[in-house]
N, CA, C and O of each residue as an XYZ file, in Angstrom:
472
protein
N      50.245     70.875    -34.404
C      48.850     71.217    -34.445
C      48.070     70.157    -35.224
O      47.063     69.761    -34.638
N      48.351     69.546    -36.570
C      47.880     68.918    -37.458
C      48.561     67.853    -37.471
O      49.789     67.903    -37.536
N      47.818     66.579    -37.407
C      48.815     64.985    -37.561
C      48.964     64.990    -39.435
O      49.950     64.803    -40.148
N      47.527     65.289    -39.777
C      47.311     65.011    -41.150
C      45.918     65.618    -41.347
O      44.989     65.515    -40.546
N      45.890     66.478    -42.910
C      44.936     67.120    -43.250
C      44.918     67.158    -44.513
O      45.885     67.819    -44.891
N      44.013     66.606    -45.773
C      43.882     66.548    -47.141
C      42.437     67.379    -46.955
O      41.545     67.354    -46.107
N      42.663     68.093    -48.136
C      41.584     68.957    -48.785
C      41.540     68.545    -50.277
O      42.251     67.895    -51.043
N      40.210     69.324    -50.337
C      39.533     69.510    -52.017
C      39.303     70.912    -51.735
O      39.571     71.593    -50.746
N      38.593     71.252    -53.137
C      37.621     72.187    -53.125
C      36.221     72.637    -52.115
O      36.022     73.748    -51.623
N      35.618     71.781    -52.027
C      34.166     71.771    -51.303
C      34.766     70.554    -50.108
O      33.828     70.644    -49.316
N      35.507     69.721    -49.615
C      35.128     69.286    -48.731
C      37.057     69.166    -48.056
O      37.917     69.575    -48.836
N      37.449     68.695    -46.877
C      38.468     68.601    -46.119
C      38.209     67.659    -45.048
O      37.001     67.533    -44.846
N      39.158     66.757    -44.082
C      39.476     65.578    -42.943
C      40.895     66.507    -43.104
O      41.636     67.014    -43.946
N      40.674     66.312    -41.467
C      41.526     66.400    -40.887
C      41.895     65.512    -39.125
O      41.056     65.618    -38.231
N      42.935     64.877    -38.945
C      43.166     64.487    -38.328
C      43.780     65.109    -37.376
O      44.816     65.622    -37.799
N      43.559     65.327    -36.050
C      44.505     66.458    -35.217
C      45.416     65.397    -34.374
O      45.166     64.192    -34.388
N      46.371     65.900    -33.725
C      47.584     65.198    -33.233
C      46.771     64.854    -31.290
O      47.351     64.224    -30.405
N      45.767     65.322    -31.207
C      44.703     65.284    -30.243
C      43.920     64.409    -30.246
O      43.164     64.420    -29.275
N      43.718     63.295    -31.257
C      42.889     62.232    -31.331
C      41.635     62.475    -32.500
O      41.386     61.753    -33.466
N      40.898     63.809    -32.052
C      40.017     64.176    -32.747
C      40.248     64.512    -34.536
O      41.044     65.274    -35.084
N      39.063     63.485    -35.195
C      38.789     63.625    -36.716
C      37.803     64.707    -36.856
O      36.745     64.562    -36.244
N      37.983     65.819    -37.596
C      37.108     67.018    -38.609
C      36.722     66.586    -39.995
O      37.581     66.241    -40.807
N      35.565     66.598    -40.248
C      34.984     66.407    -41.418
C      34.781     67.795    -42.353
O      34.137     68.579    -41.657
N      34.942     68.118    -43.050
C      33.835     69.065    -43.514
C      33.453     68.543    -45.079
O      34.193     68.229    -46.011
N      32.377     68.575    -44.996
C      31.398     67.975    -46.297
C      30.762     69.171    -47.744
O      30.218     70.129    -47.195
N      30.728     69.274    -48.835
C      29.473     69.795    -49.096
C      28.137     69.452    -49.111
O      27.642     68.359    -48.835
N      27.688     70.292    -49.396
C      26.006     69.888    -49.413
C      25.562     68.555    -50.180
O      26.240     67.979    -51.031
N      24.662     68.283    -49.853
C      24.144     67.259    -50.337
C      25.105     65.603    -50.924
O      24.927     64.889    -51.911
N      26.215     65.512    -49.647
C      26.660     64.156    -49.847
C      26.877     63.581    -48.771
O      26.880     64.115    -47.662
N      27.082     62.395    -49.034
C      27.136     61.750    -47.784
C      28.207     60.986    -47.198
O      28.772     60.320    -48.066
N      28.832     60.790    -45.734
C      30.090     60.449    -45.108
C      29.749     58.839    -45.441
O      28.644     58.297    -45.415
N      30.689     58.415    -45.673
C      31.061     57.241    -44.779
C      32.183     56.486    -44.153
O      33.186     56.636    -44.850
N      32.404     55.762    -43.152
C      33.648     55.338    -42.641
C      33.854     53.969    -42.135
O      33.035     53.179    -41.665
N      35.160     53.852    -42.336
C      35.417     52.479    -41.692
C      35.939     52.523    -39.968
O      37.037     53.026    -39.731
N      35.288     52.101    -39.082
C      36.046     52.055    -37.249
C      36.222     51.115    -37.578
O      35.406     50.608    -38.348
N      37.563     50.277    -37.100
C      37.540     49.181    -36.772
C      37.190     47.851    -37.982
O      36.883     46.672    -37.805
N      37.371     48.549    -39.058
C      36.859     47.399    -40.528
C      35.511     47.130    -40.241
O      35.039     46.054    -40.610
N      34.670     48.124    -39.506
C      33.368     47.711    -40.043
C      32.991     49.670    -40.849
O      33.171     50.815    -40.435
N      32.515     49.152    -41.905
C      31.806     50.356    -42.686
C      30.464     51.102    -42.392
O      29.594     50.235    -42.313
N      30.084     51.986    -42.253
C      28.934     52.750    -42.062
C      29.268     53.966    -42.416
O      30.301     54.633    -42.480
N      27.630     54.157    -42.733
C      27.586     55.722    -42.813
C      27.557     56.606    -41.637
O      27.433     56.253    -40.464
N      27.725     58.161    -42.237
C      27.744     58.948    -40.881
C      26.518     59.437    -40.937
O      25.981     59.595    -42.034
N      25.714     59.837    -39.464
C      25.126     60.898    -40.048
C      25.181     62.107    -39.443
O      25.241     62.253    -38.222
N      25.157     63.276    -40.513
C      25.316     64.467    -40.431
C      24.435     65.436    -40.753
O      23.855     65.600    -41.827
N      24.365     66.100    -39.711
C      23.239     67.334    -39.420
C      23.058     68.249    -40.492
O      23.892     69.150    -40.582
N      21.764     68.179    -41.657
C      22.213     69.064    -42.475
C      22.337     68.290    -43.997
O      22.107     68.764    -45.110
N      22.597     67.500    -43.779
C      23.345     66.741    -44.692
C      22.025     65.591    -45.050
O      21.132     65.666    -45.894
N      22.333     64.533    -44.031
C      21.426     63.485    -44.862
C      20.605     63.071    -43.294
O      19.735     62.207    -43.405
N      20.789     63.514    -42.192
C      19.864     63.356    -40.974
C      19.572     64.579    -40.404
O      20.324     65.544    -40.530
N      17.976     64.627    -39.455
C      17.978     66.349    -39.369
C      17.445     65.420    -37.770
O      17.184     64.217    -37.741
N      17.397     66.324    -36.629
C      16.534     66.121    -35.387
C      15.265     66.118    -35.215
O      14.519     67.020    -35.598
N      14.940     65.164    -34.661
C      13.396     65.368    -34.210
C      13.001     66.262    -33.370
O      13.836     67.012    -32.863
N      11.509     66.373    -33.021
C      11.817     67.327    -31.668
C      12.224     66.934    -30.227
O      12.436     67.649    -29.248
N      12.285     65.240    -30.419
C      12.911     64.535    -29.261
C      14.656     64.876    -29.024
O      15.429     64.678    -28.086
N      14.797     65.493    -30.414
C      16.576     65.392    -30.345
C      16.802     64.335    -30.837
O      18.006     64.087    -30.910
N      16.112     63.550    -31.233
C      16.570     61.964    -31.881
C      17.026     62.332    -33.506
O      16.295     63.087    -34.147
N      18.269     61.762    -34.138
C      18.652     62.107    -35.348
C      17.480     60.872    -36.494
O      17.215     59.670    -36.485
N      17.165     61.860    -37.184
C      15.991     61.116    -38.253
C      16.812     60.931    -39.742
O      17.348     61.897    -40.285
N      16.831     59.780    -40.231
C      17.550     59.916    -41.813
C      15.904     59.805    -42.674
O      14.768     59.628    -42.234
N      16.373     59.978    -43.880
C      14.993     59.307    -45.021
C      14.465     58.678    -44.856
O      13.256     58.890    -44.952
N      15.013     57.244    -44.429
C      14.497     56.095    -44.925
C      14.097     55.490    -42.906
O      13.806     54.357    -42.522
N      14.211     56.407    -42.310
C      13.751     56.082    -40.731
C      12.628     55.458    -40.458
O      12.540     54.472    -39.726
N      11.495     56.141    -41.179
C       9.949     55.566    -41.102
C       9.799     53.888    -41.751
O       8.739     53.264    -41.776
N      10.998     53.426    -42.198
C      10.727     51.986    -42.983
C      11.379     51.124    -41.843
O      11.068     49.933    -41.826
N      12.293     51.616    -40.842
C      13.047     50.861    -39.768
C      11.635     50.045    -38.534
O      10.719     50.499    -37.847
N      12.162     48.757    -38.812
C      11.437     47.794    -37.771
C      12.219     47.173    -37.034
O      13.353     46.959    -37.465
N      11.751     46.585    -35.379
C      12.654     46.161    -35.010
C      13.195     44.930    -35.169
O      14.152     44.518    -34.513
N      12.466     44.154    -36.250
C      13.290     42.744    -36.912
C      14.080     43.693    -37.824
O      15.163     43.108    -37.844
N      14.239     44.825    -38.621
C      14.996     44.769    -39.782
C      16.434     45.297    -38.929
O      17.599     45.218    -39.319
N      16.043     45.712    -37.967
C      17.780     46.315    -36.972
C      18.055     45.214    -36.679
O      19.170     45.069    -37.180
N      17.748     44.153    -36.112
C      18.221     43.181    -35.535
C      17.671     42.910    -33.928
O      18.236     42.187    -33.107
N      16.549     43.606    -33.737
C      15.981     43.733    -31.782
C      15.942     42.494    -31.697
O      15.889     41.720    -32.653
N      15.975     42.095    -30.086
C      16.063     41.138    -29.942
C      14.346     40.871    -29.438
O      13.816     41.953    -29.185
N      13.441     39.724    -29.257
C      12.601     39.398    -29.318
C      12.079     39.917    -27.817
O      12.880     39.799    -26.889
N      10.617     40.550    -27.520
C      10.618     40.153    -25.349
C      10.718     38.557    -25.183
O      10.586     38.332    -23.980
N      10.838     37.750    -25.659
C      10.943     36.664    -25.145
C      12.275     36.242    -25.112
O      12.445     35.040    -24.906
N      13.800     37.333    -25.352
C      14.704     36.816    -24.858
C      15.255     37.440    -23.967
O      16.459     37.329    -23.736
N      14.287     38.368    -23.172
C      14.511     38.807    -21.439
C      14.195     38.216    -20.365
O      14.463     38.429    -19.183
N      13.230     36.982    -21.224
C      12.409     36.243    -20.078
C      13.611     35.289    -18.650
O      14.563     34.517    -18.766
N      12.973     35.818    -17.581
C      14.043     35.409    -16.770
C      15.705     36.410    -16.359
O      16.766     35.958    -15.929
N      15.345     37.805    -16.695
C      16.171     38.144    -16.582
C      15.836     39.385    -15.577
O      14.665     39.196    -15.248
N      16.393     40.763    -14.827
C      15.693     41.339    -14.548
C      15.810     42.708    -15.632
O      16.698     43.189    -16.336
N      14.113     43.081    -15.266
C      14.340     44.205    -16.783
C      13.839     45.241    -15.974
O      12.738     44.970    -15.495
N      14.301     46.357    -15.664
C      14.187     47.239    -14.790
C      12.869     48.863    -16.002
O      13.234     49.432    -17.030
N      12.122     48.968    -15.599
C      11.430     49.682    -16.564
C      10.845     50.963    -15.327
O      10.567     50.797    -14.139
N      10.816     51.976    -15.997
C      10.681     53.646    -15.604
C       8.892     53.856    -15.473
O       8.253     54.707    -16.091
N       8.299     52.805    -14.467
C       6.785     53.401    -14.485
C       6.508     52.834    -13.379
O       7.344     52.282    -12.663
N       4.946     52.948    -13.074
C       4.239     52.878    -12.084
C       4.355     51.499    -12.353
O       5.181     50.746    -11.837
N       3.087     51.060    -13.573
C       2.450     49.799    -13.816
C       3.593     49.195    -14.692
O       4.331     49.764    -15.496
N       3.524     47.655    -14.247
C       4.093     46.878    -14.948
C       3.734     46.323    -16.317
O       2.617     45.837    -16.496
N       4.545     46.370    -17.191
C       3.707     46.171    -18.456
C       2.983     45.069    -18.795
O       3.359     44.225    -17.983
N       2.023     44.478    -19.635
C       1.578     43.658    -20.481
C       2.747     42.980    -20.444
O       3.879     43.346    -20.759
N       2.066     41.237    -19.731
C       3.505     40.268    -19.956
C       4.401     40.290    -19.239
O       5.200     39.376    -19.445
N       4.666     41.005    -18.386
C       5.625     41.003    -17.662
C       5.316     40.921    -15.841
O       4.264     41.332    -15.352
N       6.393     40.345    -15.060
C       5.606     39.936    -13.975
C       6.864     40.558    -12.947
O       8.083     40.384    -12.933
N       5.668     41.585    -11.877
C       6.393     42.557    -10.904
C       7.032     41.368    -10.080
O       6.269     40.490     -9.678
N       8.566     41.273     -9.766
C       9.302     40.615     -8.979
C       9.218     41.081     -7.418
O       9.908     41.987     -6.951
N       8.351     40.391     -6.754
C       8.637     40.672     -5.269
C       9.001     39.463     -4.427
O       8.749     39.400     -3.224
N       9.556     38.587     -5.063
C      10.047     37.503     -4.567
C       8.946     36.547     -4.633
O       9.174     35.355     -4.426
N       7.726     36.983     -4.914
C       6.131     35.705     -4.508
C       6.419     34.304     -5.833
O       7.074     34.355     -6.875
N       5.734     33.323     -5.312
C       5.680     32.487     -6.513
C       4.827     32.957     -7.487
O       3.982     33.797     -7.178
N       4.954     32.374     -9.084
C       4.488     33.075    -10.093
C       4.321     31.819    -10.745
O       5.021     30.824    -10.562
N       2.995     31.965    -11.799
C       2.074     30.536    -12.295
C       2.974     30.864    -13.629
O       3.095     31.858    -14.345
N       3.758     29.059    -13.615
C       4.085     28.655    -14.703
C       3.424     28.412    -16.051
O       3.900     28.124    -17.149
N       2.280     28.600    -15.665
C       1.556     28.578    -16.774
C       1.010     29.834    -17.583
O       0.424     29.802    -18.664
N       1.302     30.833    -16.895
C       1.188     32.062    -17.470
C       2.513     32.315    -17.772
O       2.664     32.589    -18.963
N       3.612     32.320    -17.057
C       4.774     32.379    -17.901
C       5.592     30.984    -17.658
O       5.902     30.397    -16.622
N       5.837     30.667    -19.179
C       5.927     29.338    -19.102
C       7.677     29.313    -19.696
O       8.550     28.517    -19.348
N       7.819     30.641    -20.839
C       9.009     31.201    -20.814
C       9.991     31.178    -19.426
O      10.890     30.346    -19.303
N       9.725     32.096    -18.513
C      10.153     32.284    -17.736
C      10.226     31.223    -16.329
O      10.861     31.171    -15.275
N       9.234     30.488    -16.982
C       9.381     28.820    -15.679
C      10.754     27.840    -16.587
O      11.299     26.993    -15.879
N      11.160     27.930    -17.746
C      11.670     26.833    -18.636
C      12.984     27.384    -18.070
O      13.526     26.447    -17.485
N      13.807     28.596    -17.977
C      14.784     29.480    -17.861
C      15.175     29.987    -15.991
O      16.217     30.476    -15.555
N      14.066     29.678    -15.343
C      14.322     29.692    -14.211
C      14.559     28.776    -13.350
O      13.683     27.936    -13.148
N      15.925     28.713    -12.567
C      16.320     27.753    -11.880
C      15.726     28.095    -10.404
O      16.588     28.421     -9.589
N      14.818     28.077    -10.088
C      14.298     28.307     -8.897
C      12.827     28.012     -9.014
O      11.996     28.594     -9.711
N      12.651     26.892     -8.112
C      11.180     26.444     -8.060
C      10.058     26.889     -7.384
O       9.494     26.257     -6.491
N       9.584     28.471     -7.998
C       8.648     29.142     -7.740
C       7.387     30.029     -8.374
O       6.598     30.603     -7.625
């Protein structure tokens, strides 16, 4: 049933012979783990992240996250690629692919990166 299971008082891991790891925590602390030798925290419902009403998990410090401080990558390193997006209108900057030629001078990104002279 059990590969391996250490307890305390307030908290227990357990490893099942099924693959699956069990946490149980007390209140007010927080997981963290190593996959693979890289370290992170967990987050846990209750604990130190709660849901939005999107269902998206929110920690404390969420409202300070930008997308230079994650690491996003820039729109200018899609240019030339295809980026498939969920709307009618095409966004700001970006140019609907229907095969037509497109002015290098409006995207000049996407003329430097494209091997096709159009």
């Amino acid at each position: 049933m059990f590969a391996n299971q250490h307890s305390t008082a307030n908290n227990s891991i357990t490893l099942r012979e099924d693959g699956h790891i069990y946490l149980y925590v007390a209140n007010n602390k927080s997981i963290s783990a190593s996959i693979g030798g890289v370290v992170g925290r967990v987050l846990s419902q209750g604990h130190n992240a709660v849901a939005d009403s999107n269902g998206l998990w929110k920690t404390p410090d969420s409202h300070t996250l930008t997308p230079t401080s994650i690491g996003a990558l820039s729109v200018d390193e899609f240019a030339g690629i295809p980026l498939p997006f969920p709307g009618a209108v095409t966004p700001a900057g970006f140019l609907k692919c229907n095969g037509q030629v497109f002015n290098k001078t409006t995207y000049p990104i996407l003329a430097a990166r494209c091997c096709l002279d159009r």
